[in-house]
Amino acid sequence: MRTDAAAAIIDGKAIAARLREEMAGEARRLAERLGRPPGLAVIRVGDDPASEVYVRNKRRAAEKAGVRSWEYHMPADTPREALLDKIAELNADGAVDGILVQLPLPGHLDEDEVVAAVSPEKDVDGFHAHNVGRLWQGRPGLVPCTPLGVMRLLEEIGVDPAGKRAVVLGRSQIVGHPMAALLLNAPATVTICHSRTKNLPAVSREADILVAAVGRPRFVQRDWVKPGAVVIDVGINRLEDGSLAGDVDFDAVRSVAGYITPVPGGVGPMTIAMLLANTLQAAAARARA
Ligand code: GUN
């Protein structure tokens, strides 16, 4: 671990760009084997402005990497049956390797039911119970993109989690839970913290690898961080002045951490790169089948 004055900043944007180029080569090779490009279908229901931006970025990255993408934009009052029918159609579509239903969904739709309707083989979000179970069993499967991107960043900076103390702040299904599972499989000694955790600063300070995914701007303070620790900031919080802030007080923590991810430009670009990686993984599995 580094312990000199200021943390090395992990350039997720540059790492993700390199990975996307590598994946473009893989997509070409897969296209030859399959006789068609790998395909990603994205379903967006309603008009959440953040979701619109996320989906646009995902599709743009897919197309640039040679992954064909389709977007199905359905109205906010889409009936449950219509959404489930669309998913069933994409499950059966031979040109579609990956299916992503952008969350959150409008309130009348049951997210658990919708996630469960996606075929586990095409579940490039890694949210289906089949893939969640495989992850906790330490078996291969499709893994949620954001935590997968965090593991890839650790690999890139040469930090092996084996035997290290890892602390995950946040216990969401999208980030905290799968992050903890991946670190456990690595195999780190893992602690998951949440809103009911007692003495959060002291627990955080034990971490060699600290992952913050709580959705609170600049929540993690300097004295929560062990000198030299790797600090990974998954938070993307929009402030009142329109700027973005992570879950970590970057300027303060930077002087004590060994490595730190910026927001933006840290974990975010890796999430999209891992969506492509998962789509290629799903396509490769179908090419073998
Ligand atoms: N909404 C916020 N993050 C995600 C994600 O990783 N996948 C999907 N499908 N929706 C999201």
GROMACS .gro file of C-alpha atoms and ligand atoms in nm:
model
  300
    1MET     CA    1   0.000   0.000   0.000
    2ARG     CA    2   0.115   0.353  -0.070
    3THR     CA    3   0.153   0.578   0.233
    4ASP     CA    4   0.313   0.889   0.085
    5ALA     CA    5   0.151   1.232   0.100
    6ALA     CA    6  -0.131   1.229  -0.156
    7ALA     CA    7  -0.326   0.938  -0.295
    8ALA     CA    8  -0.276   0.817  -0.649
    9ILE     CA    9  -0.590   0.897  -0.843
   10ILE     CA   10  -0.736   0.598  -1.026
   11ASP     CA   11  -0.825   0.708  -1.379
   12GLY     CA   12  -1.134   0.498  -1.442
   13LYS     CA   13  -1.212   0.689  -1.757
   14ALA     CA   14  -0.881   0.598  -1.922
   15ILE     CA   15  -0.892   0.237  -1.800
   16ALA     CA   16  -1.250   0.197  -1.927
   17ALA     CA   17  -1.155   0.344  -2.266
   18ARG     CA   18  -0.874   0.091  -2.304
   19LEU     CA   19  -1.098  -0.197  -2.202
   20ARG     CA   20  -1.364  -0.086  -2.449
   21GLU     CA   21  -1.107  -0.095  -2.729
   22GLU     CA   22  -1.001  -0.444  -2.629
   23MET     CA   23  -1.364  -0.549  -2.626
   24ALA     CA   24  -1.422  -0.409  -2.974
   25GLY     CA   25  -1.169  -0.666  -3.098
   26GLU     CA   26  -1.344  -0.941  -2.907
   27ALA     CA   27  -1.682  -0.830  -3.046
   28ARG     CA   28  -1.545  -0.863  -3.399
   29ARG     CA   29  -1.418  -1.215  -3.333
   30LEU     CA   30  -1.752  -1.312  -3.179
   31ALA     CA   31  -1.942  -1.162  -3.473
   32GLU     CA   32  -1.750  -1.394  -3.706
   33ARG     CA   33  -1.834  -1.699  -3.497
   34LEU     CA   34  -2.200  -1.602  -3.454
   35GLY     CA   35  -2.256  -1.471  -3.807
   36ARG     CA   36  -2.400  -1.153  -3.654
   37PRO     CA   37  -2.283  -0.886  -3.408
   38PRO     CA   38  -2.334  -0.942  -3.035
   39GLY     CA   39  -2.663  -0.774  -2.939
   40LEU     CA   40  -2.785  -0.578  -2.636
   41ALA     CA   41  -3.152  -0.485  -2.588
   42VAL     CA   42  -3.236  -0.208  -2.343
   43ILE     CA   43  -3.585  -0.143  -2.210
   44ARG     CA   44  -3.666   0.195  -2.062
   45VAL     CA   45  -4.008   0.261  -1.912
   46GLY     CA   46  -4.122   0.619  -1.853
   47ASP     CA   47  -3.923   0.940  -1.874
   48ASP     CA   48  -3.682   0.951  -1.580
   49PRO     CA   49  -3.424   1.205  -1.705
   50ALA     CA   50  -3.124   1.033  -1.542
   51SER     CA   51  -3.227   0.699  -1.695
   52GLU     CA   52  -3.247   0.859  -2.038
   53VAL     CA   53  -2.885   0.979  -2.007
   54TYR     CA   54  -2.760   0.645  -1.869
   55VAL     CA   55  -2.930   0.448  -2.147
   56ARG     CA   56  -2.796   0.682  -2.416
   57ASN     CA   57  -2.442   0.639  -2.280
   58LYS     CA   58  -2.478   0.261  -2.261
   59ARG     CA   59  -2.604   0.239  -2.619
   60ARG     CA   60  -2.335   0.470  -2.752
   61ALA     CA   61  -2.062   0.264  -2.586
   62ALA     CA   62  -2.217  -0.056  -2.722
   63GLU     CA   63  -2.232   0.067  -3.080
   64LYS     CA   64  -1.873   0.197  -3.063
   65ALA     CA   65  -1.755  -0.145  -2.949
   66GLY     CA   66  -1.938  -0.322  -3.232
   67VAL     CA   67  -2.225  -0.444  -3.014
   68ARG     CA   68  -2.561  -0.394  -3.181
   69SER     CA   69  -2.812  -0.224  -2.952
   70TRP     CA   70  -3.186  -0.174  -2.948
   71GLU     CA   71  -3.382   0.051  -2.718
   72TYR     CA   72  -3.747  -0.012  -2.636
   73HIS     CA   73  -3.886   0.303  -2.479
   74MET     CA   74  -4.225   0.226  -2.327
   75PRO     CA   75  -4.467   0.482  -2.177
   76ALA     CA   76  -4.477   0.544  -1.801
   77ASP     CA   77  -4.823   0.383  -1.777
   78THR     CA   78  -4.716   0.063  -1.955
   79PRO     CA   79  -4.922  -0.228  -1.816
   80ARG     CA   80  -4.732  -0.506  -1.639
   81GLU     CA   81  -4.837  -0.759  -1.906
   82ALA     CA   82  -4.702  -0.546  -2.192
   83LEU     CA   83  -4.361  -0.518  -2.027
   84LEU     CA   84  -4.349  -0.890  -1.946
   85ASP     CA   85  -4.452  -0.970  -2.307
   86LYS     CA   86  -4.168  -0.752  -2.440
   87ILE     CA   87  -3.917  -0.929  -2.215
   88ALA     CA   88  -4.048  -1.270  -2.326
   89GLU     CA   89  -4.010  -1.165  -2.690
   90LEU     CA   90  -3.647  -1.056  -2.631
   91ASN     CA   91  -3.573  -1.374  -2.433
   92ALA     CA   92  -3.672  -1.570  -2.745
   93ASP     CA   93  -3.494  -1.343  -2.995
   94GLY     CA   94  -3.184  -1.514  -3.135
   95ALA     CA   95  -3.011  -1.184  -3.220
   96VAL     CA   96  -3.030  -1.061  -2.860
   97ASP     CA   97  -2.753  -1.176  -2.623
   98GLY     CA   98  -2.816  -0.931  -2.338
   99ILE     CA   99  -3.129  -0.770  -2.195
  100LEU     CA  100  -3.122  -0.475  -1.959
  101VAL     CA  101  -3.432  -0.320  -1.803
  102GLN     CA  102  -3.328   0.021  -1.679
  103LEU     CA  103  -3.425   0.085  -1.317
  104PRO     CA  104  -3.603   0.247  -1.142
  105LEU     CA  105  -3.936   0.144  -1.292
  106PRO     CA  106  -4.260   0.342  -1.244
  107GLY     CA  107  -4.426   0.260  -0.911
  108HIS     CA  108  -4.705   0.035  -1.044
  109LEU     CA  109  -4.449  -0.214  -1.179
  110ASP     CA  110  -4.289  -0.476  -0.952
  111GLU     CA  111  -3.913  -0.460  -1.011
  112ASP     CA  112  -3.855  -0.806  -0.861
  113GLU     CA  113  -4.106  -0.961  -1.097
  114VAL     CA  114  -3.956  -0.782  -1.397
  115VAL     CA  115  -3.598  -0.880  -1.308
  116ALA     CA  116  -3.711  -1.241  -1.263
  117ALA     CA  117  -3.867  -1.240  -1.611
  118VAL     CA  118  -3.535  -1.185  -1.789
  119SER     CA  119  -3.369  -1.508  -1.896
  120PRO     CA  120  -3.069  -1.566  -1.662
  121GLU     CA  121  -2.848  -1.630  -1.967
  122LYS     CA  122  -2.929  -1.281  -2.100
  123ASP     CA  123  -2.929  -1.104  -1.763
  124VAL     CA  124  -2.637  -0.868  -1.830
  125ASP     CA  125  -2.722  -0.670  -1.514
  126GLY     CA  126  -2.663  -0.982  -1.302
  127PHE     CA  127  -2.975  -0.904  -1.098
  128HIS     CA  128  -3.166  -1.231  -1.151
  129ALA     CA  129  -3.181  -1.459  -0.844
  130HIS     CA  130  -3.011  -1.732  -1.050
  131ASN     CA  131  -2.704  -1.514  -1.106
  132VAL     CA  132  -2.712  -1.367  -0.753
  133GLY     CA  133  -2.709  -1.721  -0.615
  134ARG     CA  134  -2.422  -1.828  -0.836
  135LEU     CA  135  -2.220  -1.524  -0.729
  136TRP     CA  136  -2.265  -1.607  -0.358
  137GLN     CA  137  -2.174  -1.967  -0.434
  138GLY     CA  138  -1.854  -1.844  -0.598
  139ARG     CA  139  -1.956  -1.998  -0.930
  140PRO     CA  140  -1.933  -1.836  -1.274
  141GLY     CA  141  -2.229  -1.631  -1.394
  142LEU     CA  142  -2.328  -1.278  -1.487
  143VAL     CA  143  -2.223  -1.027  -1.219
  144PRO     CA  144  -2.364  -0.674  -1.161
  145CYS     CA  145  -2.165  -0.421  -1.366
  146THR     CA  146  -2.068  -0.164  -1.103
  147PRO     CA  147  -1.907  -0.401  -0.851
  148LEU     CA  148  -1.747  -0.592  -1.138
  149GLY     CA  149  -1.596  -0.262  -1.252
  150VAL     CA  150  -1.458  -0.200  -0.903
  151MET     CA  151  -1.285  -0.540  -0.903
  152ARG     CA  152  -1.137  -0.459  -1.242
  153LEU     CA  153  -1.001  -0.128  -1.109
  154LEU     CA  154  -0.834  -0.309  -0.816
  155GLU     CA  155  -0.674  -0.548  -1.064
  156GLU     CA  156  -0.553  -0.259  -1.280
  157ILE     CA  157  -0.374  -0.091  -0.986
  158GLY     CA  158  -0.223  -0.424  -0.881
  159VAL     CA  159  -0.412  -0.458  -0.553
  160ASP     CA  160  -0.495  -0.820  -0.474
  161PRO     CA  161  -0.781  -0.833  -0.218
  162ALA     CA  162  -0.671  -1.176  -0.084
  163GLY     CA  163  -0.634  -1.157   0.292
  164LYS     CA  164  -0.703  -0.784   0.306
  165ARG     CA  165  -0.968  -0.615   0.518
  166ALA     CA  166  -1.243  -0.482   0.289
  167VAL     CA  167  -1.526  -0.264   0.414
  168VAL     CA  168  -1.831  -0.196   0.196
  169LEU     CA  169  -2.049   0.099   0.296
  170GLY     CA  170  -2.403   0.032   0.173
  171ARG     CA  171  -2.604  -0.286   0.129
  172SER     CA  172  -2.801  -0.228  -0.192
  173GLN     CA  173  -2.879  -0.518  -0.424
  174ILE     CA  174  -2.714  -0.335  -0.715
  175VAL     CA  175  -2.383  -0.250  -0.546
  176GLY     CA  176  -2.327  -0.332  -0.176
  177HIS     CA  177  -2.437  -0.696  -0.173
  178PRO     CA  178  -2.263  -0.807  -0.494
  179MET     CA  179  -1.954  -0.598  -0.407
  180ALA     CA  180  -1.923  -0.784  -0.078
  181ALA     CA  181  -1.965  -1.120  -0.254
  182LEU     CA  182  -1.695  -1.044  -0.511
  183LEU     CA  183  -1.451  -0.928  -0.244
  184LEU     CA  184  -1.529  -1.237  -0.036
  185ASN     CA  185  -1.460  -1.459  -0.338
  186ALA     CA  186  -1.130  -1.271  -0.392
  187PRO     CA  187  -1.090  -1.369  -0.092
  188ALA     CA  188  -1.083  -1.062   0.134
  189THR     CA  189  -1.214  -1.037   0.491
  190VAL     CA  190  -1.532  -0.843   0.430
  191THR     CA  191  -1.749  -0.620   0.646
  192ILE     CA  192  -2.074  -0.468   0.515
  193CYS     CA  193  -2.186  -0.147   0.686
  194HIS     CA  194  -2.522   0.029   0.662
  195SER     CA  195  -2.741   0.288   0.831
  196ARG     CA  196  -2.769   0.080   1.151
  197THR     CA  197  -2.397   0.012   1.187
  198LYS     CA  198  -2.249   0.137   1.514
  199ASN     CA  199  -1.934   0.348   1.503
  200LEU     CA  200  -1.901   0.365   1.128
  201PRO     CA  201  -1.579   0.573   1.130
  202ALA     CA  202  -1.396   0.314   1.342
  203VAL     CA  203  -1.514   0.021   1.126
  204SER     CA  204  -1.424   0.207   0.805
  205ARG     CA  205  -1.080   0.283   0.943
  206GLU     CA  206  -1.002  -0.091   0.956
  207ALA     CA  207  -1.030  -0.114   0.579
  208ASP     CA  208  -0.739  -0.176   0.345
  209ILE     CA  209  -1.003  -0.147   0.071
  210LEU     CA  210  -1.294   0.086   0.141
  211VAL     CA  211  -1.588   0.093  -0.102
  212ALA     CA  212  -1.846   0.368  -0.049
  213ALA     CA  213  -2.192   0.313  -0.201
  214VAL     CA  214  -2.435   0.497   0.025
  215GLY     CA  215  -2.566   0.781  -0.195
  216ARG     CA  216  -2.475   1.062   0.044
  217PRO     CA  217  -2.249   1.341  -0.084
  218ARG     CA  218  -1.905   1.362   0.082
  219PHE     CA  219  -2.012   1.124   0.358
  220VAL     CA  220  -1.675   0.955   0.411
  221GLN     CA  221  -1.438   1.180   0.604
  222ARG     CA  222  -1.061   1.190   0.633
  223ASP     CA  223  -1.053   1.027   0.978
  224TRP     CA  224  -1.257   0.730   0.848
  225VAL     CA  225  -0.967   0.617   0.629
  226LYS     CA  226  -0.659   0.418   0.724
  227PRO     CA  227  -0.341   0.575   0.587
  228GLY     CA  228  -0.257   0.412   0.254
  229ALA     CA  229  -0.598   0.250   0.205
  230VAL     CA  230  -0.759   0.208  -0.137
  231VAL     CA  231  -1.076   0.420  -0.143
  232ILE     CA  232  -1.335   0.342  -0.411
  233ASP     CA  233  -1.620   0.589  -0.448
  234VAL     CA  234  -1.932   0.449  -0.613
  235GLY     CA  235  -2.151   0.750  -0.525
  236ILE     CA  236  -2.286   0.989  -0.787
  237ASN     CA  237  -2.475   1.265  -0.606
  238ARG     CA  238  -2.614   1.572  -0.782
  239LEU     CA  239  -2.564   1.882  -0.567
  240GLU     CA  240  -2.795   2.183  -0.559
  241ASP     CA  241  -2.558   2.383  -0.780
  242GLY     CA  242  -2.583   2.105  -1.042
  243SER     CA  243  -2.232   1.968  -0.986
  244LEU     CA  244  -2.157   1.604  -0.903
  245ALA     CA  245  -2.010   1.477  -0.578
  246GLY     CA  246  -1.918   1.127  -0.470
  247ASP     CA  247  -1.984   0.962  -0.133
  248VAL     CA  248  -1.628   1.045  -0.028
  249ASP     CA  249  -1.497   1.388   0.070
  250PHE     CA  250  -1.237   1.364  -0.205
  251ASP     CA  251  -1.022   1.666  -0.118
  252ALA     CA  252  -0.994   1.565   0.248
  253VAL     CA  253  -0.952   1.188   0.199
  254ARG     CA  254  -0.700   1.227  -0.079
  255SER     CA  255  -0.432   1.334   0.166
  256VAL     CA  256  -0.457   1.011   0.365
  257ALA     CA  257  -0.557   0.738   0.117
  258GLY     CA  258  -0.309   0.542  -0.097
  259TYR     CA  259  -0.540   0.530  -0.397
  260ILE     CA  260  -0.870   0.704  -0.462
  261THR     CA  261  -1.125   0.715  -0.744
  262PRO     CA  262  -1.257   1.054  -0.857
  263VAL     CA  263  -1.623   1.137  -0.925
  264PRO     CA  264  -1.688   1.168  -1.210
  265GLY     CA  265  -1.427   0.965  -1.402
  266GLY     CA  266  -1.372   0.679  -1.157
  267VAL     CA  267  -1.619   0.393  -1.120
  268GLY     CA  268  -1.888   0.533  -1.355
  269PRO     CA  269  -1.710   0.466  -1.686
  270MET     CA  270  -1.619   0.117  -1.563
  271THR     CA  271  -1.986   0.030  -1.511
  272ILE     CA  272  -2.056   0.083  -1.880
  273ALA     CA  273  -1.743  -0.106  -1.985
  274MET     CA  274  -1.853  -0.402  -1.770
  275LEU     CA  275  -2.199  -0.397  -1.929
  276LEU     CA  276  -2.023  -0.456  -2.261
  277ALA     CA  277  -1.806  -0.725  -2.101
  278ASN     CA  278  -2.118  -0.901  -1.972
  279THR     CA  279  -2.286  -0.876  -2.312
  280LEU     CA  280  -1.980  -1.034  -2.476
  281GLN     CA  281  -1.972  -1.303  -2.206
  282ALA     CA  282  -2.338  -1.384  -2.273
  283ALA     CA  283  -2.276  -1.386  -2.649
  284ALA     CA  284  -1.971  -1.611  -2.611
  285ALA     CA  285  -2.172  -1.858  -2.404
  286ARG     CA  286  -2.433  -1.870  -2.680
  287ALA     CA  287  -2.162  -1.912  -2.945
  288ARG     CA  288  -2.041  -2.220  -2.754
  289ALA     CA  289  -2.393  -2.361  -2.707
  290GUN     N1  290  -3.025   0.200  -1.255
  290GUN     C1  291  -2.918   0.244  -1.187
  290GUN     N2  292  -2.814   0.158  -1.201
  290GUN     C2  293  -2.857   0.059  -1.280
  290GUN     C3  294  -2.797  -0.059  -1.332
  290GUN     O1  295  -2.682  -0.092  -1.307
  290GUN     N3  296  -2.877  -0.135  -1.412
  290GUN     C4  297  -3.005  -0.103  -1.440
  290GUN     N4  298  -3.075  -0.186  -1.517
  290GUN     N5  299  -3.065   0.004  -1.394
  290GUN     C5  300  -2.991   0.085  -1.314
   0.00000   0.00000   0.00000
